[in-house]
Structures are given as structure tokens and as C-alpha cells.
Coordinates of C-alpha atoms in Angstrom, one line a residue:
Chain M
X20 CA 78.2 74.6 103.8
X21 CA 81.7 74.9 105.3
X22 CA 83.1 77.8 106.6
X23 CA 83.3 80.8 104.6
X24 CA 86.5 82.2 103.9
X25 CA 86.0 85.3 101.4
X26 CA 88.1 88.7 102.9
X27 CA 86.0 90.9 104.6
X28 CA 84.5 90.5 108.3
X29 CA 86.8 89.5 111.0
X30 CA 90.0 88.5 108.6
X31 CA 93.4 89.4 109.8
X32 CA 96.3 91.4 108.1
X33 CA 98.5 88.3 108.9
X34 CA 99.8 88.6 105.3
X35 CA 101.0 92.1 106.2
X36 CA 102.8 91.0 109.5
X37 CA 104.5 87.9 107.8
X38 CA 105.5 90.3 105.0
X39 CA 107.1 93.2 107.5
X40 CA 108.8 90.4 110.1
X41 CA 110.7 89.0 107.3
X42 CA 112.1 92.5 106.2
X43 CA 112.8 92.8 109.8
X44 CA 114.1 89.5 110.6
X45 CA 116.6 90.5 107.1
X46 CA 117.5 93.9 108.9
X47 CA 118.6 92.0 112.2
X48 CA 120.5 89.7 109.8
X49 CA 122.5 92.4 108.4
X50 CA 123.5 93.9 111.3
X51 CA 124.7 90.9 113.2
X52 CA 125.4 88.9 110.3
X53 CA 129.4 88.7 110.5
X54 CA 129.0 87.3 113.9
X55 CA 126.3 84.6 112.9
X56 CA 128.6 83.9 109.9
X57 CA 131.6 82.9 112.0
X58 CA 129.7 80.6 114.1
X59 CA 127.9 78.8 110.7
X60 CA 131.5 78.3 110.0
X61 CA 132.7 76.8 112.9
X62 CA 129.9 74.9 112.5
X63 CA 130.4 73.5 109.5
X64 CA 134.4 73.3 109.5
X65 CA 133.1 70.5 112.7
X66 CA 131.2 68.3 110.8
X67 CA 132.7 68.6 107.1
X68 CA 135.4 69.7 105.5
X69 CA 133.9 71.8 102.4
X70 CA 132.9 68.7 100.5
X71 CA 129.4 68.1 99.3
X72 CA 126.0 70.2 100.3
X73 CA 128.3 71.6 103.4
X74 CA 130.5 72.8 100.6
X75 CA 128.0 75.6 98.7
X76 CA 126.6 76.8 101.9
X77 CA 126.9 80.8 102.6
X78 CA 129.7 80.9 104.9
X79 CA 131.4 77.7 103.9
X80 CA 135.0 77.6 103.7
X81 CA 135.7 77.3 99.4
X82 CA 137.2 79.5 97.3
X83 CA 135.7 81.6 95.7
X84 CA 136.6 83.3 92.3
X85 CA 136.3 87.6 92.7
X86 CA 137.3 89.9 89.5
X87 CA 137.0 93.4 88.9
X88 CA 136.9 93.6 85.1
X89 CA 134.6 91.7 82.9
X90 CA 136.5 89.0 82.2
X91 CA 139.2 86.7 83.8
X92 CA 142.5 87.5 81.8
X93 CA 143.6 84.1 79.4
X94 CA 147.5 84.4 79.3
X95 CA 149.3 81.5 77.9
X96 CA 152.5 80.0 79.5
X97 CA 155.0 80.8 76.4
X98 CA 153.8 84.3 76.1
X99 CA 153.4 85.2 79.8
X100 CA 156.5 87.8 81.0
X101 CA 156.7 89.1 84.6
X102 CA 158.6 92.9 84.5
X103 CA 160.8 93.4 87.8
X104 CA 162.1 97.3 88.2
X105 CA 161.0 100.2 89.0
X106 CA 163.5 102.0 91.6
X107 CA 166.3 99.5 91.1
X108 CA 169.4 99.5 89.4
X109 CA 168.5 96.9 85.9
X110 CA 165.1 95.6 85.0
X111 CA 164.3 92.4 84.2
X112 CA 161.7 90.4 82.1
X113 CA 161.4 87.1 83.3
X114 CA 159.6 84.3 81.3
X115 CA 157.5 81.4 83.2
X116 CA 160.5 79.2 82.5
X117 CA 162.7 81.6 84.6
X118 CA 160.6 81.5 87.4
X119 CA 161.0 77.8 87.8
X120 CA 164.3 77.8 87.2
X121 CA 164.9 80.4 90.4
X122 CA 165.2 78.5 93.7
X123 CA 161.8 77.7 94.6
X124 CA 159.6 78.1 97.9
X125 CA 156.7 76.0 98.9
X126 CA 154.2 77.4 101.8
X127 CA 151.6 75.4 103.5
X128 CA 149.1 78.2 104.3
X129 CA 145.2 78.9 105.2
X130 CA 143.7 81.5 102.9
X131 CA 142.0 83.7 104.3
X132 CA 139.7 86.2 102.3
X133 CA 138.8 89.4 104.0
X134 CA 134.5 88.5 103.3
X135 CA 135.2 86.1 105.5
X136 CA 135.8 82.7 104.3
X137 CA 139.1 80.5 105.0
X138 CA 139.9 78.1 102.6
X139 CA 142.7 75.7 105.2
X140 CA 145.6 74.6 104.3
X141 CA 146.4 75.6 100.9
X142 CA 149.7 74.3 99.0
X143 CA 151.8 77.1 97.6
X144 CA 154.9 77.0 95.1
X145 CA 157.0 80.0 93.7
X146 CA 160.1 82.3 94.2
X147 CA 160.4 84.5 97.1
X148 CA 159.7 88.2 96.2
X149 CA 162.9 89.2 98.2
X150 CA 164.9 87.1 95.5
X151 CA 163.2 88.7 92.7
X152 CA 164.4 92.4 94.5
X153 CA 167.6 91.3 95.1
X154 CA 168.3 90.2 91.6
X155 CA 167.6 93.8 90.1
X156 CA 168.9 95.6 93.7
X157 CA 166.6 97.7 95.0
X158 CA 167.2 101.4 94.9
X159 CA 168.1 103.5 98.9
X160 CA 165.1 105.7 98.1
X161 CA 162.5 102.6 97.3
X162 CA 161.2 101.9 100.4
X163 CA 158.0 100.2 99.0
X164 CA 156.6 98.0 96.1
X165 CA 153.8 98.0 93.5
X166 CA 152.1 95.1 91.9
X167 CA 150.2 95.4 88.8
X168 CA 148.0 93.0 86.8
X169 CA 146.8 91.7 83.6
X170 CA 143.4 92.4 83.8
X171 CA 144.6 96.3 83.4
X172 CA 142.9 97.6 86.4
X173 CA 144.0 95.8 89.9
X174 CA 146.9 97.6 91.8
X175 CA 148.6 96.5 95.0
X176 CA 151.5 97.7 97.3
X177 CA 153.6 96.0 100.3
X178 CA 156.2 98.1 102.1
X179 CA 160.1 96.9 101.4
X180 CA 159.9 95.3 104.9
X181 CA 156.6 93.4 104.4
X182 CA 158.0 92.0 100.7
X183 CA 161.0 91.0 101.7
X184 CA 159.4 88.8 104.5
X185 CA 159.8 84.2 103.8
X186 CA 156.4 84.4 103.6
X187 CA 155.1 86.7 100.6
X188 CA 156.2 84.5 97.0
X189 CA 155.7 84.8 93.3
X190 CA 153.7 81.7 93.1
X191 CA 153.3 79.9 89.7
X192 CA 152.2 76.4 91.6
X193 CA 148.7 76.2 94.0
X194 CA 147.4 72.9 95.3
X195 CA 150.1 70.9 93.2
X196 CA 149.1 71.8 90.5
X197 CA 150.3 75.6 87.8
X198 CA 147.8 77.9 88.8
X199 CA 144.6 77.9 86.5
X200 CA 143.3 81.3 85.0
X201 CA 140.6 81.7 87.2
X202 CA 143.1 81.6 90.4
X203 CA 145.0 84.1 89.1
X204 CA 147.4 81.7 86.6
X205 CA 150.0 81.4 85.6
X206 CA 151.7 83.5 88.0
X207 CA 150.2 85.7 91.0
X208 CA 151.7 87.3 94.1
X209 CA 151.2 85.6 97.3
X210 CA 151.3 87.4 100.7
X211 CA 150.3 85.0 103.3
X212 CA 149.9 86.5 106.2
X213 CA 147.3 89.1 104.9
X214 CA 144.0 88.7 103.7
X215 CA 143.4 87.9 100.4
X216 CA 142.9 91.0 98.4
X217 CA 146.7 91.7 99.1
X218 CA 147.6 88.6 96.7
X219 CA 147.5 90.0 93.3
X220 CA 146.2 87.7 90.7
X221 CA 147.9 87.9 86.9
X222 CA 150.8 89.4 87.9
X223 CA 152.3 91.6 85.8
X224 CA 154.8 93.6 86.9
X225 CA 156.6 94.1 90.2
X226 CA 158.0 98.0 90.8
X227 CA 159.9 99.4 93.7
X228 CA 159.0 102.9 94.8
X229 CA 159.4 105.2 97.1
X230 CA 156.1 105.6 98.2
X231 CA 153.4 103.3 97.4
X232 CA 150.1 104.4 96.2
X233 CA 147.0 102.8 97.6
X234 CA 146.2 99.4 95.6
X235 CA 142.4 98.7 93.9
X236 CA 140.7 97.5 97.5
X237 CA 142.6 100.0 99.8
X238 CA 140.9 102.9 97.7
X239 CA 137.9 101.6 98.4
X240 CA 138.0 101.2 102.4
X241 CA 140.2 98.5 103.1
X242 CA 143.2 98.1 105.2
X243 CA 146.5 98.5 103.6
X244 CA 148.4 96.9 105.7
X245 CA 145.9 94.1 105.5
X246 CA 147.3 91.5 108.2
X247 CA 144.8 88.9 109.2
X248 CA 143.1 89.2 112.5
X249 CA 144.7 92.9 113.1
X250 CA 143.2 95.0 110.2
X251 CA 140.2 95.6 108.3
X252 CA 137.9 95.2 112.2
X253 CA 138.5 91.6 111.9
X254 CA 139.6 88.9 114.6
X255 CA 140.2 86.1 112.5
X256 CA 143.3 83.5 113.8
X257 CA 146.1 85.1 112.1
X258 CA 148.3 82.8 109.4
X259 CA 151.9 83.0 110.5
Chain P
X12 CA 85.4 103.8 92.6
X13 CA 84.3 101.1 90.6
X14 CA 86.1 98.2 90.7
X15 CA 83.9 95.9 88.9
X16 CA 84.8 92.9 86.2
X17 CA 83.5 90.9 83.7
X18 CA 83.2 87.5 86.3
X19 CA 82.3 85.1 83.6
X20 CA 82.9 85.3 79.8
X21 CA 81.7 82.8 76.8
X22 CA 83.9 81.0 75.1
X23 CA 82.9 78.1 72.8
X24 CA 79.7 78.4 74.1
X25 CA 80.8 77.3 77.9
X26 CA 80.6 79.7 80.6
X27 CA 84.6 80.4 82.4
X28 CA 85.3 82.3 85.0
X29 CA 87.7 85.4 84.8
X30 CA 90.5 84.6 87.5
X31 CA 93.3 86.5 86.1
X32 CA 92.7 89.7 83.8
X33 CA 95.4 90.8 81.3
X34 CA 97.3 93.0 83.4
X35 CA 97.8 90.4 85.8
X36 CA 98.8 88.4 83.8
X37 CA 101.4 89.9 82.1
X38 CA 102.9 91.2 85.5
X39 CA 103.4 88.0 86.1
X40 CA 105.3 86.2 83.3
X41 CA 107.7 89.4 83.0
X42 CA 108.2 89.1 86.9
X43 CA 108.8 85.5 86.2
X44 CA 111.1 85.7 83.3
X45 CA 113.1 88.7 85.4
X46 CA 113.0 86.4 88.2
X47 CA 114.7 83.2 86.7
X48 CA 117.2 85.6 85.2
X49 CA 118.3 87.0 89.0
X50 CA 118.2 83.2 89.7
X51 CA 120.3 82.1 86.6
X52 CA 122.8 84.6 87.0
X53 CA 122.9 84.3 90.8
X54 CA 123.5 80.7 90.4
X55 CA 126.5 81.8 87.9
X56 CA 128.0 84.7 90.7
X57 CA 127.6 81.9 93.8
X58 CA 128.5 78.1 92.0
X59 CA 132.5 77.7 92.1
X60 CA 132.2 75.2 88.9
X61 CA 130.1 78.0 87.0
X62 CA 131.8 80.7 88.4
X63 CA 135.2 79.7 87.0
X64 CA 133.4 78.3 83.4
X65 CA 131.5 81.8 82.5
X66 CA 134.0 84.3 84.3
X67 CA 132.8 87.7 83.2
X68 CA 132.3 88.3 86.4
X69 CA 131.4 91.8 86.3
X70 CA 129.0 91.7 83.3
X71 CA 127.3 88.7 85.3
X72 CA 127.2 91.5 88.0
X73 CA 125.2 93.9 86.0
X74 CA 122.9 91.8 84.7
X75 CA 122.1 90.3 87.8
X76 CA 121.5 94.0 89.6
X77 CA 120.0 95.3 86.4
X78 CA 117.3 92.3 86.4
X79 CA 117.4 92.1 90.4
X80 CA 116.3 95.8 90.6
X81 CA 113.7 95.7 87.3
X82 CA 111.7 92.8 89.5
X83 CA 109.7 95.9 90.8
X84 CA 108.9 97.4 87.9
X85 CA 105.7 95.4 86.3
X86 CA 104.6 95.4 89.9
X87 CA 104.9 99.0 90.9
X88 CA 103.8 99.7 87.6
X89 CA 100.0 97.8 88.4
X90 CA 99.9 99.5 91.6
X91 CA 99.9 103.0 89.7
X92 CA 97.9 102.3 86.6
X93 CA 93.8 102.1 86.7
X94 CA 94.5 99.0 85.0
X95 CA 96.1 97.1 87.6
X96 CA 92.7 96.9 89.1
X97 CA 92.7 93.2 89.9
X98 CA 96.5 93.4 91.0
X99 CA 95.6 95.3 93.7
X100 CA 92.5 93.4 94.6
X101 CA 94.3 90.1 94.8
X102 CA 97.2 91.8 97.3
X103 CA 94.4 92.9 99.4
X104 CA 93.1 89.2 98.9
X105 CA 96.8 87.1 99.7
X106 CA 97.1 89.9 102.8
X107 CA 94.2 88.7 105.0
X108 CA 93.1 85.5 106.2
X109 CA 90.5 84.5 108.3
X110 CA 90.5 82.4 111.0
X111 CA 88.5 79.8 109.0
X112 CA 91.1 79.4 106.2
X113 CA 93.9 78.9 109.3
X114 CA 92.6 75.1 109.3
X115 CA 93.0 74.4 105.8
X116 CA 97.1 74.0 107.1
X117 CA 95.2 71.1 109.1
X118 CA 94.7 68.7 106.6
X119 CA 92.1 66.9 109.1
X120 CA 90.0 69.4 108.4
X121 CA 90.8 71.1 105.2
X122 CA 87.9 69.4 103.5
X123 CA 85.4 71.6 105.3
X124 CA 86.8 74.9 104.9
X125 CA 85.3 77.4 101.8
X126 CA 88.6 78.8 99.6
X127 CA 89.3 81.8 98.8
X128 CA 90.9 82.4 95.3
X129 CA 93.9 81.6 96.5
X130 CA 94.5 79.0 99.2
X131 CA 96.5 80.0 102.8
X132 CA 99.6 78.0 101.6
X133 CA 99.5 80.3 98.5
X134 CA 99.1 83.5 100.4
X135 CA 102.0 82.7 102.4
X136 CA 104.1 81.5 99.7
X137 CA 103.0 84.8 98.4
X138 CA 104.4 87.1 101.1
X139 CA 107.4 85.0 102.1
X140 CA 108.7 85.2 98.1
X141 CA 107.4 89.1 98.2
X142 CA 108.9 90.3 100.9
X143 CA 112.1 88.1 100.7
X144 CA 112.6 90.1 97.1
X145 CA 113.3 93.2 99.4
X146 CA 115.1 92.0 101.7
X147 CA 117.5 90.7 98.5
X148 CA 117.1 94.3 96.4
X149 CA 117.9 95.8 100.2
X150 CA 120.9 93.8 100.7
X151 CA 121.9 93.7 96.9
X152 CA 122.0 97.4 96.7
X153 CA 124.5 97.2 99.6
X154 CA 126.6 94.7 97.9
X155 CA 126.9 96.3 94.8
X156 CA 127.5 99.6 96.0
X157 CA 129.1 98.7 99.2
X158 CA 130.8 102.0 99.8
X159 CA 128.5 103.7 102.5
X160 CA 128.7 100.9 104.6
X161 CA 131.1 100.0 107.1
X162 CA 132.6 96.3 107.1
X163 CA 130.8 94.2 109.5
X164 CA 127.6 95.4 107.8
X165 CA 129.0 94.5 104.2
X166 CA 129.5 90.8 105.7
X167 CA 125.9 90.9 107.5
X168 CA 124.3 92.1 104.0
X169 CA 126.5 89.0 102.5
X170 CA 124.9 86.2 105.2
X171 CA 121.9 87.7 104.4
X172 CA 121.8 88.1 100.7
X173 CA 123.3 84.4 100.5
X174 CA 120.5 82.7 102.7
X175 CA 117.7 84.8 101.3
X176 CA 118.5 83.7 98.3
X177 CA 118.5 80.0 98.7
X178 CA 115.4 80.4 100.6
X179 CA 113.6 82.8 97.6
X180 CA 115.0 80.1 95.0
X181 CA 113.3 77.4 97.1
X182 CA 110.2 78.9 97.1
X183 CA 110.0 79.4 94.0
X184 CA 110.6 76.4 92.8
X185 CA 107.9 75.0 94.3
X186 CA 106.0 77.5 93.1
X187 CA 106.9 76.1 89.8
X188 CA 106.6 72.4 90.7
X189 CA 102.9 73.4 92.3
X190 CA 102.1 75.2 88.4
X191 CA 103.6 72.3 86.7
X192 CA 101.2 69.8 89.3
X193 CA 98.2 71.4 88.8
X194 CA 97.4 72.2 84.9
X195 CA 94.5 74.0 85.4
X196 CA 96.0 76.6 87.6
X197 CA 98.5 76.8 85.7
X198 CA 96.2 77.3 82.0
X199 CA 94.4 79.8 84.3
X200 CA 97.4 82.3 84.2
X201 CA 98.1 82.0 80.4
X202 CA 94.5 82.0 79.6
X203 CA 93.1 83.8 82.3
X204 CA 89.7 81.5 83.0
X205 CA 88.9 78.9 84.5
X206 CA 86.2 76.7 84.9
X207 CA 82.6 76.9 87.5
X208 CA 84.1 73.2 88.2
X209 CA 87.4 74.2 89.2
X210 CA 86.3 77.4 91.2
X211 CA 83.8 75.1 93.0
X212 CA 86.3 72.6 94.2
X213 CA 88.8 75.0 94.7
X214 CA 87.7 78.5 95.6
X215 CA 84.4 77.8 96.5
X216 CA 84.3 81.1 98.9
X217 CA 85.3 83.4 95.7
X218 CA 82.3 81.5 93.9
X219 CA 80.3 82.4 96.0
X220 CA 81.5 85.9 96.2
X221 CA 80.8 86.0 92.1
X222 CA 77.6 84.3 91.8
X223 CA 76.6 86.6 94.7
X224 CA 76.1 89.8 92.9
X225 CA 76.6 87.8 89.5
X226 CA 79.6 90.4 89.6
X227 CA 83.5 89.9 91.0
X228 CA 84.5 92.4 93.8
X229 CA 87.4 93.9 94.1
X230 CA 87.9 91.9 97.3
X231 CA 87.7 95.3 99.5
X232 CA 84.7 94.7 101.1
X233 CA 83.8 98.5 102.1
X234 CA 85.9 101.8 101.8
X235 CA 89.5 101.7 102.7
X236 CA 88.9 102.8 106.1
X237 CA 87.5 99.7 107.3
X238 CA 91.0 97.5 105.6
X239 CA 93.5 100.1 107.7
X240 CA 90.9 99.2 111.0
X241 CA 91.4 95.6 110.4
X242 CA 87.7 95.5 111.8
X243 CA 85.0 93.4 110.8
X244 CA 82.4 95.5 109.7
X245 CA 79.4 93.7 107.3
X246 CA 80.3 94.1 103.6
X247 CA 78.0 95.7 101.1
X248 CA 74.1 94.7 100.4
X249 CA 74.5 92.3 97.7
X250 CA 73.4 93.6 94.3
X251 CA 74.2 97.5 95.6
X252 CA 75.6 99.5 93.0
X253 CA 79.2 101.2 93.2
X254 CA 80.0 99.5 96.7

């Protein structure tokens, strides 16, 4: 006869303890989570560059693709229009062709998403929002600027200063290649010193105002001056 | 409380032994089937190559919550009703282990060690996938409705969320791989019965618990007292009524 091992006499509630340390271990995670998180990636930014198993790890350094609506707006090339106005003296409807013709701007530039990954050194080609203004010649009392998108619901803003720096494009070019729909194709705004969120995908229209109204992530708690490393509690090494 | 069940039924004449009731059963494959939904759609919110193929992100979303949050419900729902009987027995059952059925992790000296129904390494599989589950609802629910919560909290509940749920999927997999492996555990959850030769090499302890009393206990061994105690008081007299 072996050893009996039926519940009853002398058994332990180990099955209890393991179940209540892992809720607990989750708890600790939560709360000190961001800070693991940056040291996973530092981790694995040392010994890969997002390629293979490194690559799909929480807290690796890949793009990932966010949308607030159901589905990722489809907008063809021939058919897509950008509308430039707002507080200006003309409007304009430009056409995908338009944009390339304009004098373009490339950026070499880490993207930084405000969750917390960093995809480095990410090729960018468009026009320079400050050309865009110029061309329809922005109104005294517009002191800011509103984005809007296809997908019908996602807003953002940037102050006339902050749009008219080098460094914020209408990008129809990412990685060498025309932006693909689920990047935000065929044209989206690019702001790159400021996290992610700020760079509206599916750009549709491009509005001066005089004030802006807080855009789809500011209304719910973040920054909206959303430069990375001094907003939104975050330290990350800023993109300049 | 009686918490008595058929141990052995007839079938073609050959005697099987009740493992798994109907309840327990069904819990089961619906917790399963809502399971490999959370994992499907998971896979589809996580992977970059499916993420940009099915977009719908938000849809995704909701059925992913929808299916993550519903996991409790078969489960919850034995807890309540008198006939999750066996449900609860086996919880009891997968929460305690004795000292004895530590050194089945031994493979030295597993060959001398008397199983319960359900072997250490499936106990522990058990309450790692269990309580893993909350710890994904927990930190779902703050990802899906991340308004309460301040920032560094929102990334902590994304770590989290994200490891748990490579760590769940593994398990579970295995568990799969294990049911897939072992046929007659697995026919033993679809049918319910198994066989005096199975139980014998198996679970010979829980044999012996049936053939006992000719009757299968609940697993609680005296009134719920005792269980919140964690002492080791002597069961019932075999063979007395209504213990």
C-alpha cells in the first residue's frame, strides 16, 4: 500500500495560498509595472532589435496598431482629399498628388507611444504643416489648429507655435514606403516630438482656430501638450 | 447536507466509475469554448500581422471583454446551484494536498504515492490557470475602462495583463496537449466515467475513497468547520449515514 493521499487529515490549503499569492503577485505587478516595463525594454533593445520571439514580447519596442472605431478606414489614393481652412483667408482641397508635388520633408525620428513602447528610428516623408498654413494664410485671431480624421470620431489640436515647428509634417511616406491603412494611410499628421496619440491617423482636415478644443485622448486624461519625457508623468528620452 | 452520488453506474453491462457528473461537465466545455475565444481574440488585439489583417479593432475589443468577463459565469453559476454538487467537491479536492502527494513532483518516488482524483501537477495547473483568470478580468477591467486610474497604473495593468496572458495561454495549452495525451482522461470529461482500471492506476486514493463506503464523498471529510481549521481531525465512520 503506498501512501494515501485522499483530502481530509493533515492536508494543506496549499491550493488556496498558490491561488491568493498569484492575485497578489498581479497586484504588485500593477502597481509597479511601468517601472518593470522600462527595464524589460532596455533589456531587450540590448540583446535584439524587435526581430523574432524578442519582437512579440510585452514591452517590446514594435508598433502597434490602436483605433477607436470599429474598423480601420479604407481610403483610396485617387479619392483621398485633405481640407486646409478654418480661420484663414481661402480653403484649399488638396489631392494626394498635390501633396507630393509640395516641397517635401523627410524626418528620421523614434516613435514614441505614450503606453510606453518606442519604435527607433522611424523614416518619415511629407510636407511641413507650416507650408500647408502658409499657403491658405492663417487668420490674427487663429492662434491654434484642429485635425480631424476619417474614421469620424478622432480629434486633435497643436497650438500655431507647436504646428508651425520643422518637425510636425503631413506625412504621406513611413519607412520608404506610402503609408498603409492600418498606419494611418495615405496621409496622417506627424508631430514628432510628442507622443504618439498627437499624430493623427487618416487625416482629414486641417482647421485654424482660435482656441482649440481638447482632441479624442486629451478628453480622456491625457496631456495636451503631449511632449515626450515632460507630460503625461513620463520620463522617456525626449525626440528632438 | 447530503452530498452523496451514484459512484459507479452500468453500462453495457461493465461497471464505470462516475468521475465527472453533468454539471461538471458542461461547466467545463462552455468555460473552455469562452476560454479559447479570450485567447483567439487576444491573439488578434496583441499579433501586429493579425492586428493589421482583421482591424475592427474595437469590435475585437468587445468581444474579447464580453467573453473575458462571461468566463465566471458557468463557474459562479455551480457554486450557487444544488447542482453543482461535485463542482464544489472537486475545488475543495484541487485546494488541499497532503504532504504524501508533494512527492509525486519526485518522479523517484511517484510510483509509491496513492492519487487523488486529480494528480498535484493537475491541482496546481488548476489554481495557477484559476487564479491567473482574475488577475486578467482585474487588469482587463482596468484596460477597458481605464478612466479611474491614473497613468502609471494603466501601464502596470498593461505589463501585467500582457504577461498573464502568455502565461494563462501556456497553461492551457498544456492543459490541452495533456487531454489530447491521455484519451481516457480526456473521454472521462465528455462521457463522464471511467474505468475501475484507470481509477486504480490513476487515482488509486479516490478508489479507495469509493469502494470505501461503496459511495463517493463529497471530498469534505467532516463539517465545514474542520476545512476553515485546516486541522486534521479523523473523517467520518465509514458506512455512517449523512456524514
Amino acid at each position: 500500500m503506498g501512501e494515501t493521499a485522499a483530502p481530509g487529515a493533515s492536508s494543506k490549503p496549499i491550493g488556496r495560498r498558490v491561488f491568493f499569492g498569484v492575485i497578489g503577485l498581479g497586484g504588485l505587478g500593477v502597481v509597479f509595472g511601468s517601472w518593470l516595463q522600462s527595464i524589460e525594454s532596455t533589456l531587450l533593445s540590448v540583446f535584439s532589435r524587435s526581430g523574432g520571439i524578442a519582437g512579440v514580447l510585452p514591452g517590446s519596442d514594435r508598433f502597434r496598431i490602436y483605433s477607436v472605431t470599429y474598423s480601420l478606414p479604407v481610403i483610396a489614393d485617387s479619392s483621398y482629399r485633405l481640407t486646409v481652412g478654418g480661420l484663414a483667408a481661402r480653403t484649399m482641397e488638396l489631392t494626394l498628388d498635390e501633396l507630393r508635388a509640395m516641397p517635401p520633408t523627410a524626418l528620421v525620428k523614434d516613435f514614441q507611444c505614450v503606453t510606453g513602447w518606442r519604435v527607433p528610428d522611424v523614416h518619415w516623408r511629407g510636407v511641413r504643416l507650416s507650408h500647408l498654413l502658409d499657403l491658405v494664410g492663417p487668420d490674427r485671431r487663429a492662434t491654434a489648429v484642429e485635425f480631424t480624421s476619417y474614421d469620424g470620431t478622432y480629434t486633435e489640436s497643436l497650438t500655431l507655435d507647436q504646428a508651425r515647428r520643422y518637425d510636425v509634417i503631413v506625412a504621406y511616406e513611413m519607412l520608404g514606403a506610402p503609408i498603409s491603412a492600418a498606419h494611418g494611410g495615405p496621409v496622417r499628421l506627424y508631430v514628432a516630438p510628442m507622443y504618439g496619440y498627437k499624430s493623427a491617423k487618416w487625416l482629414r482636415s486641417i482647421n485654424l482656430v482660435r482656441h482649440a478644443r481638447p482632441g479624442y485622448w486629451e478628453q480622456n486624461g491625457y496631456a495636451i501638450d503631449a511632449w515626450i519625457g515632460r507630460s503625461n508623468g513620463r520620463t522617456d528620452r525626449p525626440v528632438d | 447536507m447530503n452530498d452523496r452520488f451514484p459512484a459507479s453506474v452500468e453500462a453495457n453491462g461493465r461497471e464505470r466509475i462516475v468521475r465527472f457528473d453533468r454539471c461538471e461537465r458542461v461547466v467545463h466545455w462552455v468555460m473552455a469554448l469562452d476560454v479559447l475565444v479570450v485567447i483567439a481574440t487576444g491573439l488578434i488585439l496583441y499579433l501586429p500581422a493579425l492586428e493589421e489583417r482583421v482591424g475592427r479593432r474595437l469590435l475585437v475589443e468587445n468581444v474579447h471583454t464580453v467573453a473575458g468577463l462571461g468566463c465566471v459565469v458557468p463557474l459562479a453559476a455551480a457554486l450557487v446551484l444544488p447542482a453543482g454538487r461535485m463542482v464544489r467537491a472537486d475545488l475543495v479536492r484541487i485546494a488541499r494536498v497532503r504532504p504524501a502527494e508533494w512527492r509525486w513532483f519526485d518522479r523517484t518516488t511517484r510510483i509509491r504515492v496513492d492519487l487523488d482524483k486529480f494528480n498535484p501537477g493537475q491541482k496546481l495547473a488548476a489554481v495557477l490557470i484559476g487564479s491567473g483568470l482574475v488577475v486578467l478580468a482585474g487588469t482587463g477591467i482596468m484596460l477597458r475602462f481605464p478612466g479611474p486610474f491614473r497613468l502609471s497604473l494603466r501601464e502596470g495593468a498593461t505589463f501585467v495583463h500582457d504577461w498573464f496572458a502568455a502565461g494563462v495561454s501556456a497553461l492551457v495549452l498544456g492543459h490541452i496537449v495533456m487531454a489530447l495525451a491521455h484519451p481516457r482522461a480526456l473521454v472521462a470529461m465528455v462521457r463522464g466515467t471511467t474505468t475501475r482500471g484507470w481509477a486504480r492506476q490513476h487515482a488509486s486514493a479516490w478508489l479507495a475513497e469509493l469502494d470505501s463506503d461503496g459511495e463517493l464523498h463529497s471530498g469534505v471529510p467532516c463539517a465545514a468547520g474542520e476545512l476553515q481549521a485546516g486541522a486534521g481531525a479523523p473523517g467520518p465512520t465509514p458506512g455512517a449515514p449523512g456524514a
